[in-house]
Amino acid sequence: MVSARQQATPSCPKSADLAKHHAELMVKVAQHQDWVAFQELFLFFGPRVKAMMLKAGADNALAEDVVQETMTKVWRKAGLYVANRGSVSAWVYTVARNTRIDRVRRASSQAYDDIDDLDLESDEPTGEDQAHLSQQATSIAAAVQELPKEQREVIELAFMHDLPQSEIAEKLSLPLGTVKSRLRLAYGKLKVRLEDYK
Amino acid sequence: MTVVHHLDDSTLMRFASGNVDEAFSVAIAAHLELCGQCRAALRAAESCGGRLLELTDVADIEDDAFDRLRDHIEGSEINLVQLKPSDARPARHADASETSIPKPLQCYVGLSLDDVTWTTVAPGVLKRDITLSTKTTNKLYMLHIAAGKQMPEHGHGGSELTLVLSGAYKDHHGRFARGDIADLDEHDEHQPRVDGDQPCICLIAAEGHTKPKGLVARLLRPIVGI
Ligand SMILES: [Zn+2]
């Protein structure tokens, strides 16, 4: 049992600790259907997934619905999450993103599901997944926070506000090519960081 | 099969952020099915979304949200995907057969390239239009182009993805064979020629034409078919 004091999560927790802790909670959900662990994940991710949907233009009722649907999938698919595919946050993001495609954009996330179970070439369970995950999470976190303001702004509009590149260009009064090159630069920095920890 | 031509990094970021319609999602996912390198790259792009989710300002959630969720899950006996720790992920291996259709495309045209039904649109050029299930202005179709055939030089109304599923073609970007994808923007012009003695079959996702600017252009469009 944790005390109320320990439970109060700081607003921006250290990413390595957070990644490790979330991975442990996921294991408890997957292997023991642990409701206490799941509630903690819900309290962390629920309000964030809701914020993501509001930013993408959902109204309050739809955003609440998407939270319910996303977290139901997280519960149901907990056994499919494995540490070597990235942090729990990255995985929950993909579950929320797919739900957003279907419910908010009214498009289809079927193609994402179709390739979700494919193996990765780099898929080699090493037994050091936890340590690897922590390092990788720290690295990604730093990379995102170190991005120049103009790159951070573009990825925020793409990933959280769900704006098409053409609308990002319009909103920021930039040529489309500049939006694309900022996305490429941001991606390049993440990739370099990840390769450091391979 | 070694994939040489990949998705542009900005397209990977776009797919990771979920900002794709059905036509582009199918073409991108079909390349990802055939390309382990881009699948690994996608994970890096998605981790960016994960970090932004952690950092976002939280929204107030309804007080009974968790209780409702728990009632819903317990009430509907939602099945957990149960896995033993030893086989935490039953990885599917992409079908290596040269005539197989990548899974994201199968629900539209069947399992094998041999089963696809075509319509002749020009000498040596067969086309298969794909009907999408959700609303979009973009188009998804397949082309079957005879050996030795050269397409007229053309530009594009918007961005366009061309994924080779069988055979090969060449243009000034290089040689494109099964698994290779040409990720072209509207400024790109090319004149592909089928390479080798086999027909080239490809999947194309194309952005709908951007809004014609003037009244004259709007009136002419249906006539000249641009
Ligand atoms: Zn690739």
PDB file of C-alpha atoms in Angstrom, chain B residues 11-214:
ATOM      1  CA  THR B  11       4.956  10.776 -43.717  1.00  0.00           C
ATOM      2  CA  LEU B  12       5.996   8.477 -40.855  1.00  0.00           C
ATOM      3  CA  MET B  13       5.320  11.309 -38.381  1.00  0.00           C
ATOM      4  CA  ARG B  14       1.979  11.961 -40.066  1.00  0.00           C
ATOM      5  CA  PHE B  15       0.987   8.284 -39.803  1.00  0.00           C
ATOM      6  CA  ALA B  16       2.195   8.148 -36.169  1.00  0.00           C
ATOM      7  CA  SER B  17       0.066  11.182 -35.301  1.00  0.00           C
ATOM      8  CA  GLY B  18      -2.994   9.541 -36.881  1.00  0.00           C
ATOM      9  CA  ASN B  19      -3.481  12.262 -39.428  1.00  0.00           C
ATOM     10  CA  VAL B  20      -4.300  10.092 -42.410  1.00  0.00           C
ATOM     11  CA  ASP B  21      -7.449   9.209 -44.263  1.00  0.00           C
ATOM     12  CA  GLU B  22      -8.386   5.653 -45.204  1.00  0.00           C
ATOM     13  CA  ALA B  23      -6.653   5.759 -48.635  1.00  0.00           C
ATOM     14  CA  PHE B  24      -3.267   6.860 -47.287  1.00  0.00           C
ATOM     15  CA  SER B  25      -3.507   4.701 -44.156  1.00  0.00           C
ATOM     16  CA  VAL B  26      -3.902   1.577 -46.312  1.00  0.00           C
ATOM     17  CA  ALA B  27      -0.968   2.425 -48.610  1.00  0.00           C
ATOM     18  CA  ILE B  28       1.315   3.369 -45.699  1.00  0.00           C
ATOM     19  CA  ALA B  29       0.340   0.303 -43.658  1.00  0.00           C
ATOM     20  CA  ALA B  30       0.855  -1.930 -46.715  1.00  0.00           C
ATOM     21  CA  HIS B  31       4.437  -0.628 -47.010  1.00  0.00           C
ATOM     22  CA  LEU B  32       4.930  -1.107 -43.258  1.00  0.00           C
ATOM     23  CA  GLU B  33       3.788  -4.727 -43.628  1.00  0.00           C
ATOM     24  CA  LEU B  34       6.563  -5.260 -46.209  1.00  0.00           C
ATOM     25  CA  CYS B  35       9.237  -3.159 -44.456  1.00  0.00           C
ATOM     26  CA  GLY B  36      10.623  -3.974 -41.003  1.00  0.00           C
ATOM     27  CA  GLN B  37      12.851  -0.909 -41.096  1.00  0.00           C
ATOM     28  CA  CYS B  38       9.904   1.482 -41.352  1.00  0.00           C
ATOM     29  CA  ARG B  39       8.000  -0.493 -38.683  1.00  0.00           C
ATOM     30  CA  ALA B  40      10.870   0.093 -36.270  1.00  0.00           C
ATOM     31  CA  ALA B  41      11.026   3.751 -37.335  1.00  0.00           C
ATOM     32  CA  LEU B  42       7.294   4.119 -36.667  1.00  0.00           C
ATOM     33  CA  ARG B  43       7.864   3.111 -33.030  1.00  0.00           C
ATOM     34  CA  ALA B  44      10.288   6.005 -32.639  1.00  0.00           C
ATOM     35  CA  ALA B  45       7.748   8.417 -34.095  1.00  0.00           C
ATOM     36  CA  GLU B  46       4.997   7.062 -31.842  1.00  0.00           C
ATOM     37  CA  SER B  47       7.153   7.483 -28.748  1.00  0.00           C
ATOM     38  CA  CYS B  48       6.999  11.193 -29.514  1.00  0.00           C
ATOM     39  CA  GLY B  49       3.197  11.016 -29.107  1.00  0.00           C
ATOM     40  CA  GLY B  50       3.685   9.160 -25.826  1.00  0.00           C
ATOM     41  CA  ARG B  51       5.876  11.888 -24.387  1.00  0.00           C
ATOM     42  CA  LEU B  52       3.532  14.662 -25.516  1.00  0.00           C
ATOM     43  CA  LEU B  53       0.687  12.770 -23.820  1.00  0.00           C
ATOM     44  CA  GLU B  54       2.683  12.679 -20.566  1.00  0.00           C
ATOM     45  CA  LEU B  55       3.437  16.397 -20.779  1.00  0.00           C
ATOM     46  CA  THR B  56      -0.009  17.676 -21.729  1.00  0.00           C
ATOM     47  CA  ASP B  57      -2.107  19.756 -19.349  1.00  0.00           C
ATOM     48  CA  VAL B  58      -4.709  17.426 -17.916  1.00  0.00           C
ATOM     49  CA  ALA B  59      -8.440  17.908 -18.441  1.00  0.00           C
ATOM     50  CA  ASP B  60     -10.930  17.406 -15.610  1.00  0.00           C
ATOM     51  CA  ILE B  61     -12.566  14.066 -15.922  1.00  0.00           C
ATOM     52  CA  GLU B  62     -16.004  13.192 -14.573  1.00  0.00           C
ATOM     53  CA  ASP B  63     -15.904  11.968 -10.965  1.00  0.00           C
ATOM     54  CA  ASP B  64     -17.543   8.626 -11.661  1.00  0.00           C
ATOM     55  CA  ALA B  65     -15.531   7.912 -14.838  1.00  0.00           C
ATOM     56  CA  PHE B  66     -13.470   5.113 -13.346  1.00  0.00           C
ATOM     57  CA  ASP B  67     -16.440   3.479 -11.607  1.00  0.00           C
ATOM     58  CA  ARG B  68     -18.413   3.533 -14.842  1.00  0.00           C
ATOM     59  CA  LEU B  69     -15.497   1.998 -16.693  1.00  0.00           C
ATOM     60  CA  ARG B  70     -15.133  -0.757 -14.106  1.00  0.00           C
ATOM     61  CA  ASP B  71     -18.877  -1.491 -14.172  1.00  0.00           C
ATOM     62  CA  HIS B  72     -18.783  -1.611 -17.949  1.00  0.00           C
ATOM     63  CA  ILE B  73     -15.811  -3.971 -18.083  1.00  0.00           C
ATOM     64  CA  GLU B  74     -17.118  -6.272 -15.334  1.00  0.00           C
ATOM     65  CA  GLY B  75     -20.670  -6.160 -16.672  1.00  0.00           C
ATOM     66  CA  SER B  76     -19.787  -7.025 -20.239  1.00  0.00           C
ATOM     67  CA  GLU B  77     -17.199  -9.669 -19.374  1.00  0.00           C
ATOM     68  CA  ILE B  78     -14.784  -8.106 -21.795  1.00  0.00           C
ATOM     69  CA  ASN B  79     -12.252 -10.752 -22.571  1.00  0.00           C
ATOM     70  CA  LEU B  80      -8.709  -9.965 -21.689  1.00  0.00           C
ATOM     71  CA  VAL B  81      -6.197 -10.853 -24.320  1.00  0.00           C
ATOM     72  CA  GLN B  82      -4.596 -13.520 -22.145  1.00  0.00           C
ATOM     73  CA  LEU B  83      -0.996 -14.325 -22.815  1.00  0.00           C
ATOM     74  CA  LYS B  84       1.599 -16.266 -20.976  1.00  0.00           C
ATOM     75  CA  PRO B  85       4.692 -14.216 -20.125  1.00  0.00           C
ATOM     76  CA  SER B  86       6.758 -16.596 -22.274  1.00  0.00           C
ATOM     77  CA  ASP B  87       4.868 -15.715 -25.419  1.00  0.00           C
ATOM     78  CA  ALA B  88       4.064 -12.137 -24.575  1.00  0.00           C
ATOM     79  CA  ARG B  89       3.450 -11.272 -28.190  1.00  0.00           C
ATOM     80  CA  PRO B  90       2.503 -13.769 -30.848  1.00  0.00           C
ATOM     81  CA  ALA B  91       4.335 -11.926 -33.585  1.00  0.00           C
ATOM     82  CA  ARG B  92       2.965 -12.424 -37.053  1.00  0.00           C
ATOM     83  CA  HIS B  93       5.538 -12.688 -39.781  1.00  0.00           C
ATOM     84  CA  ALA B  94       4.746 -10.893 -42.981  1.00  0.00           C
ATOM     85  CA  ASP B  95       3.774 -13.318 -45.738  1.00  0.00           C
ATOM     86  CA  ALA B  96       6.875 -13.730 -47.890  1.00  0.00           C
ATOM     87  CA  SER B  97       5.038 -15.001 -50.960  1.00  0.00           C
ATOM     88  CA  GLU B  98       5.597 -12.722 -53.948  1.00  0.00           C
ATOM     89  CA  THR B  99       1.928 -12.722 -54.973  1.00  0.00           C
ATOM     90  CA  SER B 100       0.460 -12.152 -51.513  1.00  0.00           C
ATOM     91  CA  ILE B 101      -1.426  -8.960 -50.828  1.00  0.00           C
ATOM     92  CA  PRO B 102      -0.440  -7.087 -47.654  1.00  0.00           C
ATOM     93  CA  LYS B 103      -3.050  -7.519 -44.923  1.00  0.00           C
ATOM     94  CA  PRO B 104      -4.259  -3.864 -44.860  1.00  0.00           C
ATOM     95  CA  LEU B 105      -5.299  -4.221 -48.523  1.00  0.00           C
ATOM     96  CA  GLN B 106      -6.818  -7.709 -48.310  1.00  0.00           C
ATOM     97  CA  CYS B 107     -10.294  -6.665 -47.187  1.00  0.00           C
ATOM     98  CA  TYR B 108     -10.657  -4.596 -50.372  1.00  0.00           C
ATOM     99  CA  VAL B 109      -9.231  -6.866 -53.088  1.00  0.00           C
ATOM    100  CA  GLY B 110      -8.663 -10.365 -51.704  1.00  0.00           C
ATOM    101  CA  LEU B 111      -5.695 -12.409 -50.591  1.00  0.00           C
ATOM    102  CA  SER B 112      -3.689 -12.839 -53.771  1.00  0.00           C
ATOM    103  CA  LEU B 113      -2.695 -10.639 -56.706  1.00  0.00           C
ATOM    104  CA  ASP B 114      -3.949 -13.466 -58.940  1.00  0.00           C
ATOM    105  CA  ASP B 115      -7.504 -12.858 -57.669  1.00  0.00           C
ATOM    106  CA  VAL B 116      -7.719  -9.132 -58.430  1.00  0.00           C
ATOM    107  CA  THR B 117     -10.256  -8.150 -61.100  1.00  0.00           C
ATOM    108  CA  TRP B 118      -9.151  -5.401 -63.493  1.00  0.00           C
ATOM    109  CA  THR B 119     -10.589  -2.901 -65.940  1.00  0.00           C
ATOM    110  CA  THR B 120      -8.639  -1.870 -69.036  1.00  0.00           C
ATOM    111  CA  VAL B 121      -8.085   1.902 -69.105  1.00  0.00           C
ATOM    112  CA  ALA B 122      -5.453   2.136 -71.888  1.00  0.00           C
ATOM    113  CA  PRO B 123      -3.483  -0.339 -74.010  1.00  0.00           C
ATOM    114  CA  GLY B 124      -1.382  -2.358 -71.560  1.00  0.00           C
ATOM    115  CA  VAL B 125      -2.772  -0.516 -68.541  1.00  0.00           C
ATOM    116  CA  LEU B 126      -5.317  -2.150 -66.224  1.00  0.00           C
ATOM    117  CA  LYS B 127      -6.850  -0.411 -63.258  1.00  0.00           C
ATOM    118  CA  ARG B 128      -8.673  -1.479 -60.133  1.00  0.00           C
ATOM    119  CA  ASP B 129     -10.504   1.294 -58.259  1.00  0.00           C
ATOM    120  CA  ILE B 130     -10.880   0.646 -54.563  1.00  0.00           C
ATOM    121  CA  THR B 131     -14.074   1.636 -52.797  1.00  0.00           C
ATOM    122  CA  LEU B 132     -13.373   3.054 -49.356  1.00  0.00           C
ATOM    123  CA  SER B 133     -15.677   2.695 -46.369  1.00  0.00           C
ATOM    124  CA  THR B 134     -15.180   6.168 -44.908  1.00  0.00           C
ATOM    125  CA  LYS B 135     -15.517   9.645 -46.341  1.00  0.00           C
ATOM    126  CA  THR B 136     -12.449  11.101 -48.019  1.00  0.00           C
ATOM    127  CA  THR B 137     -11.567  13.146 -51.084  1.00  0.00           C
ATOM    128  CA  ASN B 138      -8.439  11.040 -51.683  1.00  0.00           C
ATOM    129  CA  LYS B 139      -8.304   8.057 -53.998  1.00  0.00           C
ATOM    130  CA  LEU B 140      -6.943   4.545 -53.680  1.00  0.00           C
ATOM    131  CA  TYR B 141      -6.442   2.307 -56.711  1.00  0.00           C
ATOM    132  CA  MET B 142      -4.208  -0.360 -58.203  1.00  0.00           C
ATOM    133  CA  LEU B 143      -2.525  -0.344 -61.597  1.00  0.00           C
ATOM    134  CA  HIS B 144      -1.327  -3.335 -63.635  1.00  0.00           C
ATOM    135  CA  ILE B 145       1.076  -2.121 -66.300  1.00  0.00           C
ATOM    136  CA  ALA B 146       2.455  -4.363 -69.042  1.00  0.00           C
ATOM    137  CA  ALA B 147       6.175  -5.072 -69.426  1.00  0.00           C
ATOM    138  CA  GLY B 148       8.060  -2.447 -71.410  1.00  0.00           C
ATOM    139  CA  LYS B 149       5.283   0.087 -71.043  1.00  0.00           C
ATOM    140  CA  GLN B 150       6.085   3.698 -70.292  1.00  0.00           C
ATOM    141  CA  MET B 151       3.651   6.016 -68.548  1.00  0.00           C
ATOM    142  CA  PRO B 152       3.327   9.558 -69.878  1.00  0.00           C
ATOM    143  CA  GLU B 153       5.283  12.120 -67.884  1.00  0.00           C
ATOM    144  CA  HIS B 154       2.970  13.494 -65.233  1.00  0.00           C
ATOM    145  CA  GLY B 155       2.847  15.626 -62.143  1.00  0.00           C
ATOM    146  CA  HIS B 156       0.373  15.248 -59.305  1.00  0.00           C
ATOM    147  CA  GLY B 157      -2.471  17.298 -57.944  1.00  0.00           C
ATOM    148  CA  GLY B 158      -1.166  16.658 -54.446  1.00  0.00           C
ATOM    149  CA  SER B 159       0.983  14.169 -52.595  1.00  0.00           C
ATOM    150  CA  GLU B 160       0.924  10.625 -53.874  1.00  0.00           C
ATOM    151  CA  LEU B 161       2.168   7.254 -52.634  1.00  0.00           C
ATOM    152  CA  THR B 162       2.980   4.438 -55.054  1.00  0.00           C
ATOM    153  CA  LEU B 163       3.742   1.033 -53.554  1.00  0.00           C
ATOM    154  CA  VAL B 164       5.026  -1.701 -55.861  1.00  0.00           C
ATOM    155  CA  LEU B 165       3.417  -5.080 -55.170  1.00  0.00           C
ATOM    156  CA  SER B 166       4.812  -7.063 -58.085  1.00  0.00           C
ATOM    157  CA  GLY B 167       7.309  -6.529 -60.932  1.00  0.00           C
ATOM    158  CA  ALA B 168       9.290  -3.288 -61.046  1.00  0.00           C
ATOM    159  CA  TYR B 169       9.479   0.136 -62.625  1.00  0.00           C
ATOM    160  CA  LYS B 170      12.214   2.705 -63.118  1.00  0.00           C
ATOM    161  CA  ASP B 171      12.153   6.486 -63.134  1.00  0.00           C
ATOM    162  CA  HIS B 172      14.644   9.221 -62.263  1.00  0.00           C
ATOM    163  CA  HIS B 173      14.328   8.290 -58.551  1.00  0.00           C
ATOM    164  CA  GLY B 174      15.649   4.780 -59.264  1.00  0.00           C
ATOM    165  CA  ARG B 175      14.271   1.251 -59.562  1.00  0.00           C
ATOM    166  CA  PHE B 176      11.159   0.335 -57.565  1.00  0.00           C
ATOM    167  CA  ALA B 177      10.362  -3.343 -56.891  1.00  0.00           C
ATOM    168  CA  ARG B 178       8.026  -5.163 -54.477  1.00  0.00           C
ATOM    169  CA  GLY B 179       7.865  -3.332 -51.159  1.00  0.00           C
ATOM    170  CA  ASP B 180       9.393  -0.100 -52.463  1.00  0.00           C
ATOM    171  CA  ILE B 181       7.293   3.022 -52.063  1.00  0.00           C
ATOM    172  CA  ALA B 182       7.536   6.320 -53.926  1.00  0.00           C
ATOM    173  CA  ASP B 183       6.506   9.094 -51.552  1.00  0.00           C
ATOM    174  CA  LEU B 184       6.065  12.051 -53.885  1.00  0.00           C
ATOM    175  CA  ASP B 185       4.777  15.532 -53.283  1.00  0.00           C
ATOM    176  CA  GLU B 186       2.873  17.710 -55.702  1.00  0.00           C
ATOM    177  CA  HIS B 187       6.016  19.237 -57.198  1.00  0.00           C
ATOM    178  CA  ASP B 188       7.387  15.907 -58.339  1.00  0.00           C
ATOM    179  CA  GLU B 189       7.057  14.950 -61.972  1.00  0.00           C
ATOM    180  CA  HIS B 190       8.020  11.529 -63.180  1.00  0.00           C
ATOM    181  CA  GLN B 191       7.811   9.183 -66.126  1.00  0.00           C
ATOM    182  CA  PRO B 192       7.922   5.603 -64.873  1.00  0.00           C
ATOM    183  CA  ARG B 193       8.838   2.760 -67.239  1.00  0.00           C
ATOM    184  CA  VAL B 194       8.143  -0.876 -66.378  1.00  0.00           C
ATOM    185  CA  ASP B 195      11.446  -2.688 -65.834  1.00  0.00           C
ATOM    186  CA  GLY B 196      12.073  -6.344 -66.697  1.00  0.00           C
ATOM    187  CA  ASP B 197       9.815  -8.795 -68.514  1.00  0.00           C
ATOM    188  CA  GLN B 198       7.012  -8.941 -65.934  1.00  0.00           C
ATOM    189  CA  PRO B 199       4.092  -6.544 -65.598  1.00  0.00           C
ATOM    190  CA  CYS B 200       4.289  -4.092 -62.714  1.00  0.00           C
ATOM    191  CA  ILE B 201       1.449  -4.043 -60.215  1.00  0.00           C
ATOM    192  CA  CYS B 202       1.249  -1.130 -57.809  1.00  0.00           C
ATOM    193  CA  LEU B 203      -1.035   0.414 -55.223  1.00  0.00           C
ATOM    194  CA  ILE B 204      -1.542   4.155 -55.376  1.00  0.00           C
ATOM    195  CA  ALA B 205      -2.970   6.581 -52.826  1.00  0.00           C
ATOM    196  CA  ALA B 206      -3.451  10.039 -54.298  1.00  0.00           C
ATOM    197  CA  GLU B 207      -4.558  13.256 -52.717  1.00  0.00           C
ATOM    198  CA  GLY B 208      -7.719  14.645 -54.248  1.00  0.00           C
ATOM    199  CA  HIS B 209      -7.254  17.735 -56.310  1.00  0.00           C
ATOM    200  CA  THR B 210      -6.940  20.850 -54.263  1.00  0.00           C
ATOM    201  CA  LYS B 211      -9.807  23.266 -54.672  1.00  0.00           C
ATOM    202  CA  PRO B 212      -9.711  24.897 -58.087  1.00  0.00           C
ATOM    203  CA  LYS B 213      -9.030  28.563 -57.508  1.00  0.00           C
ATOM    204  CA  GLY B 214     -11.176  30.509 -59.945  1.00  0.00           C
TER     205      GLY B 214
END
